[in-house]
C-alpha positions as a LaTeX table, in Angstrom:
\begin{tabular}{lrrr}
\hline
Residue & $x$ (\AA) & $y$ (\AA) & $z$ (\AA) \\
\hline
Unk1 & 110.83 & 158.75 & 58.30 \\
Unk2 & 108.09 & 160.76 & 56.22 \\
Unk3 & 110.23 & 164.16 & 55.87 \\
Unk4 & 107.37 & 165.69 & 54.00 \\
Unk5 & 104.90 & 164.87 & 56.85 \\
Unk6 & 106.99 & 166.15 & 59.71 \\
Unk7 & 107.38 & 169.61 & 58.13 \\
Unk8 & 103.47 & 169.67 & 57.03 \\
Unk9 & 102.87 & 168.57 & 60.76 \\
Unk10 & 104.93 & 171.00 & 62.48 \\
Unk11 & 103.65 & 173.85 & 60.35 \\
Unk12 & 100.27 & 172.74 & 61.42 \\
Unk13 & 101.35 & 172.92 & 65.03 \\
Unk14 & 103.01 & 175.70 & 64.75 \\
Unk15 & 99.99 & 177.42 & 62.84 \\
Unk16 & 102.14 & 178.59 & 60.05 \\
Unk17 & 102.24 & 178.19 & 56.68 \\
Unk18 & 106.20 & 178.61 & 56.51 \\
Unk19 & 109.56 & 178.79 & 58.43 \\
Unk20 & 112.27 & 180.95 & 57.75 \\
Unk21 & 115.08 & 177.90 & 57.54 \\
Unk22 & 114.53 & 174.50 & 57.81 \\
Unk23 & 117.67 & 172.13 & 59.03 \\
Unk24 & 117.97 & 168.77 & 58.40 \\
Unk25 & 119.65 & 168.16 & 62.02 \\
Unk26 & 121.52 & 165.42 & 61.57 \\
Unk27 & 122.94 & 163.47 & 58.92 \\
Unk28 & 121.47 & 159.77 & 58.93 \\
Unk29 & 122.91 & 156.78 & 59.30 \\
Unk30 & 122.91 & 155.67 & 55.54 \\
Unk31 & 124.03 & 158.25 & 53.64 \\
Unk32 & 120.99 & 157.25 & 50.83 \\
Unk33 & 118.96 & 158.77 & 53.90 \\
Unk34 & 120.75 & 161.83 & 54.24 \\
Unk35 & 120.46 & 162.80 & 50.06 \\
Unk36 & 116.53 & 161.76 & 50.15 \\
Unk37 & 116.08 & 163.99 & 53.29 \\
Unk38 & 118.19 & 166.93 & 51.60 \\
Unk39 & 115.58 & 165.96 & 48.41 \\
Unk40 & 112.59 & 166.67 & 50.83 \\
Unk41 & 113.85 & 169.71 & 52.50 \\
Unk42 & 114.95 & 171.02 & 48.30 \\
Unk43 & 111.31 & 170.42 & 47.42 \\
Unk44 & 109.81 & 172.13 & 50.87 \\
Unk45 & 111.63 & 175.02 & 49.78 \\
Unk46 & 110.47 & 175.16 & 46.26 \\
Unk47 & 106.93 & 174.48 & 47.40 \\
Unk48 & 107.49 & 178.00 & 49.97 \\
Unk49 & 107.03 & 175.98 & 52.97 \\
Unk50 & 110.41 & 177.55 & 53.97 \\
Unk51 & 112.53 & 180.61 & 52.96 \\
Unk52 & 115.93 & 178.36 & 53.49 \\
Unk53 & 117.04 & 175.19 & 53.91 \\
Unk54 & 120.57 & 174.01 & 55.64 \\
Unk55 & 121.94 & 171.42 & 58.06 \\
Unk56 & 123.42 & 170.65 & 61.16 \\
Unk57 & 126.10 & 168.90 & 62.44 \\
Unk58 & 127.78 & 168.33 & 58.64 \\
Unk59 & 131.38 & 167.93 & 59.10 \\
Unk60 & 133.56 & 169.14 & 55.91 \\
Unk61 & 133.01 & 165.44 & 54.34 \\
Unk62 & 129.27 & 165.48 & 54.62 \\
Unk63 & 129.39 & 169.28 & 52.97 \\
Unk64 & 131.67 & 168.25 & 49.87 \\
Unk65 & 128.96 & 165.23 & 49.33 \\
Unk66 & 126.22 & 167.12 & 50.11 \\
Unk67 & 126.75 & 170.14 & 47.50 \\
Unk68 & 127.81 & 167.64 & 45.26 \\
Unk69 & 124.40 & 166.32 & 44.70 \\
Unk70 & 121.88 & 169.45 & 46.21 \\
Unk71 & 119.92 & 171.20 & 43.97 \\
Unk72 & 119.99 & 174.35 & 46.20 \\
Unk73 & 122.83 & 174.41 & 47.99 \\
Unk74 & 122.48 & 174.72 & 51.94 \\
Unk75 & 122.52 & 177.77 & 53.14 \\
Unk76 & 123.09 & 177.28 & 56.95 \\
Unk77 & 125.61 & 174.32 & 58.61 \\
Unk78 & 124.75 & 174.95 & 62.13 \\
Unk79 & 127.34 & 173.51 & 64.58 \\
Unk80 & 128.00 & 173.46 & 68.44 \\
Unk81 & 130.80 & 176.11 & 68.02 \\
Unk82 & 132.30 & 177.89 & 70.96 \\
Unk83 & 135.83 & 179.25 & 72.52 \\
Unk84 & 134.78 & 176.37 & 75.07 \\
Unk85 & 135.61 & 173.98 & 72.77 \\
Unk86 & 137.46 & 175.07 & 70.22 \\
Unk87 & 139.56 & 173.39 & 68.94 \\
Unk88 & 138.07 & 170.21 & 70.74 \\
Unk89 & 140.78 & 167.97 & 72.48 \\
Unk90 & 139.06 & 164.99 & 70.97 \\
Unk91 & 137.15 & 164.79 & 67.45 \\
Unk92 & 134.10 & 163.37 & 68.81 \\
Unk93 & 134.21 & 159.65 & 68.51 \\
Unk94 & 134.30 & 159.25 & 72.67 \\
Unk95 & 132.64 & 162.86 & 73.55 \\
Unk96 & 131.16 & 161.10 & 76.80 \\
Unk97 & 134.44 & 160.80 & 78.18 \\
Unk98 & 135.26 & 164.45 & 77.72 \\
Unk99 & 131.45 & 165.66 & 78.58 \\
Unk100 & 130.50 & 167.46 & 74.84 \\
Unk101 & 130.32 & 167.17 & 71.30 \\
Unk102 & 131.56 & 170.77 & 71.17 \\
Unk103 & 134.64 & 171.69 & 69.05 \\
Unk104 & 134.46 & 168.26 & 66.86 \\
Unk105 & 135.48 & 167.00 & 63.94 \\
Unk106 & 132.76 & 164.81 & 63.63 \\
Unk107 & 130.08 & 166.83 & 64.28 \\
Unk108 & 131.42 & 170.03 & 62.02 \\
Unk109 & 133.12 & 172.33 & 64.83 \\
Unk110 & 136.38 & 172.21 & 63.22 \\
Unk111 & 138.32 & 174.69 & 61.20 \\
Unk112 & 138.44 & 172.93 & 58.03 \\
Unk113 & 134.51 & 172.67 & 58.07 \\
Unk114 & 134.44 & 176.69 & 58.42 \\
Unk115 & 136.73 & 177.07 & 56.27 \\
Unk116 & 134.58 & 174.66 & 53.74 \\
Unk117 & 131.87 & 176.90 & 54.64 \\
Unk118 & 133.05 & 180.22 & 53.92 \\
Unk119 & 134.34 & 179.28 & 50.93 \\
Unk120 & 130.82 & 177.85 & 49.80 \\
Unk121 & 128.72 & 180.45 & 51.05 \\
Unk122 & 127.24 & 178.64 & 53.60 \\
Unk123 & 126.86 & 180.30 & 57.17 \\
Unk124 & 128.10 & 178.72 & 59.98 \\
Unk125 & 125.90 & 178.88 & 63.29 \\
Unk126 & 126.88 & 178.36 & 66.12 \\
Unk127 & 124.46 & 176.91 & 68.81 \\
Unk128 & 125.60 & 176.77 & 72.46 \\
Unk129 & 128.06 & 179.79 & 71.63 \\
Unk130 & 129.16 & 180.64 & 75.07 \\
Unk131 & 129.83 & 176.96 & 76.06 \\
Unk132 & 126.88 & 175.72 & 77.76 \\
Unk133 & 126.69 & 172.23 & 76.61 \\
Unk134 & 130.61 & 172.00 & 77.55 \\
Unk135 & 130.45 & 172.71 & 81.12 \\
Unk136 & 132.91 & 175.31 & 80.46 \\
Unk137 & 133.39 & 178.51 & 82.04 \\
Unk138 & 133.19 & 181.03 & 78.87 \\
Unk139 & 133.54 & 184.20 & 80.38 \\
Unk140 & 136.59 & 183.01 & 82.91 \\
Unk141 & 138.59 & 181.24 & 79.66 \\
Unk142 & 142.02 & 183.26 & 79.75 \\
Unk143 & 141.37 & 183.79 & 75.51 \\
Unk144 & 137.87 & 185.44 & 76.67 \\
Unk145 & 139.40 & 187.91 & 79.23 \\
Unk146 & 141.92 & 188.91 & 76.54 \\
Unk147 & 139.55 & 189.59 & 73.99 \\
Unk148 & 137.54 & 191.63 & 76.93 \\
Unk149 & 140.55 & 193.75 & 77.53 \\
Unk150 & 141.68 & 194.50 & 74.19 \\
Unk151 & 138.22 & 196.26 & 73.44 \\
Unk152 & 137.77 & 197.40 & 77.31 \\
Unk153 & 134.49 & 195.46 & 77.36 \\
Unk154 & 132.87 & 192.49 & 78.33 \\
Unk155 & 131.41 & 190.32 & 75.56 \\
Unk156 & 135.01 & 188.48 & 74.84 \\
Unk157 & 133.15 & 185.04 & 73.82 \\
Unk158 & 130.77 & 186.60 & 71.30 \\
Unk159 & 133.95 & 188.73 & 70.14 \\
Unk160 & 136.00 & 185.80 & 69.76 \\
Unk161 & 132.86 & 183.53 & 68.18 \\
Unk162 & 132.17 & 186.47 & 65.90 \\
Unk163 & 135.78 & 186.77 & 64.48 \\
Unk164 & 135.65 & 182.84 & 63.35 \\
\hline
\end{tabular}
């Protein structure tokens, strides 16, 4: 797909001339893809069509390769990242069976992607942080009621997501 002409048509839509970040959301299939959309997203950046650039769903392998050949490195890997499903029980390759991507390997959920992260200077974000794409009960986790009650507050998942 035309990169270029998706962002120029979504800025039309959106009757902007700019976003604040632009994600590439997932990697594609080839990973020839991937570096030519990463290209396209480097040069919508330099042209001001947006004020940063990042991915989502890059697991720590996809990062190394990824800053390996970027130009501007990303500065968002956004990630379904929540106390629902962290650490996942599976790493993503049969997430039908257990209902979510959340938590996964695969997908960038994992502690050795954050860790890649942090060390790079790229942000994690999490989407779905207080579970909702696991089917999970957030607030009723036992690790959520103990952050709670250790600060005598409500808010344990956003605590708990915060602190990672």
């Amino acid at each position: 797909r035309n990169v270029t002409a998706q962002l120029e048509h979504s800025l039309s839509v959106l009757g902007l001339p700019s976003v604040d970040l632009l994600l590439l959301h997932f990697p594609c299939a080839r990973w020839a893809d991937t570096a030519a959309a990463w290209r396209a997203l480097e040069r919508a950046h330099a042209a001001g069509h947006a004020r940063a650039i990042g991915v989502s769903n890059f697991n720590a392998s996809l990062l190394r390769r990824l800053v390996k050949i970027a130009a501007i490195q990303p500065a968002v890997n956004q990630v379904g990242f929540s106390i629902a499903g962290h650490p996942a029980e599976h790493g993503g390759e049969n997430a039908t069976r257990y209902g979510c991507l959340e938590g996964s390997r695969l997908y960038g959920a994992d502690d050795a992607t954050l860790r890649l992260a942090t060390a790079r200077g790229i942000t994690t974000q999490a989407y779905s942080p207080l579970g909702a794409i696991s089917n999970v009960d957030v607030l009723g986790r036992r690790e959520v009621q103990r952050v709670a009650a250790a600060h005598s507050r409500e808010g344990g998942a956003r605590n708990w997501t915060a602190a990672q």
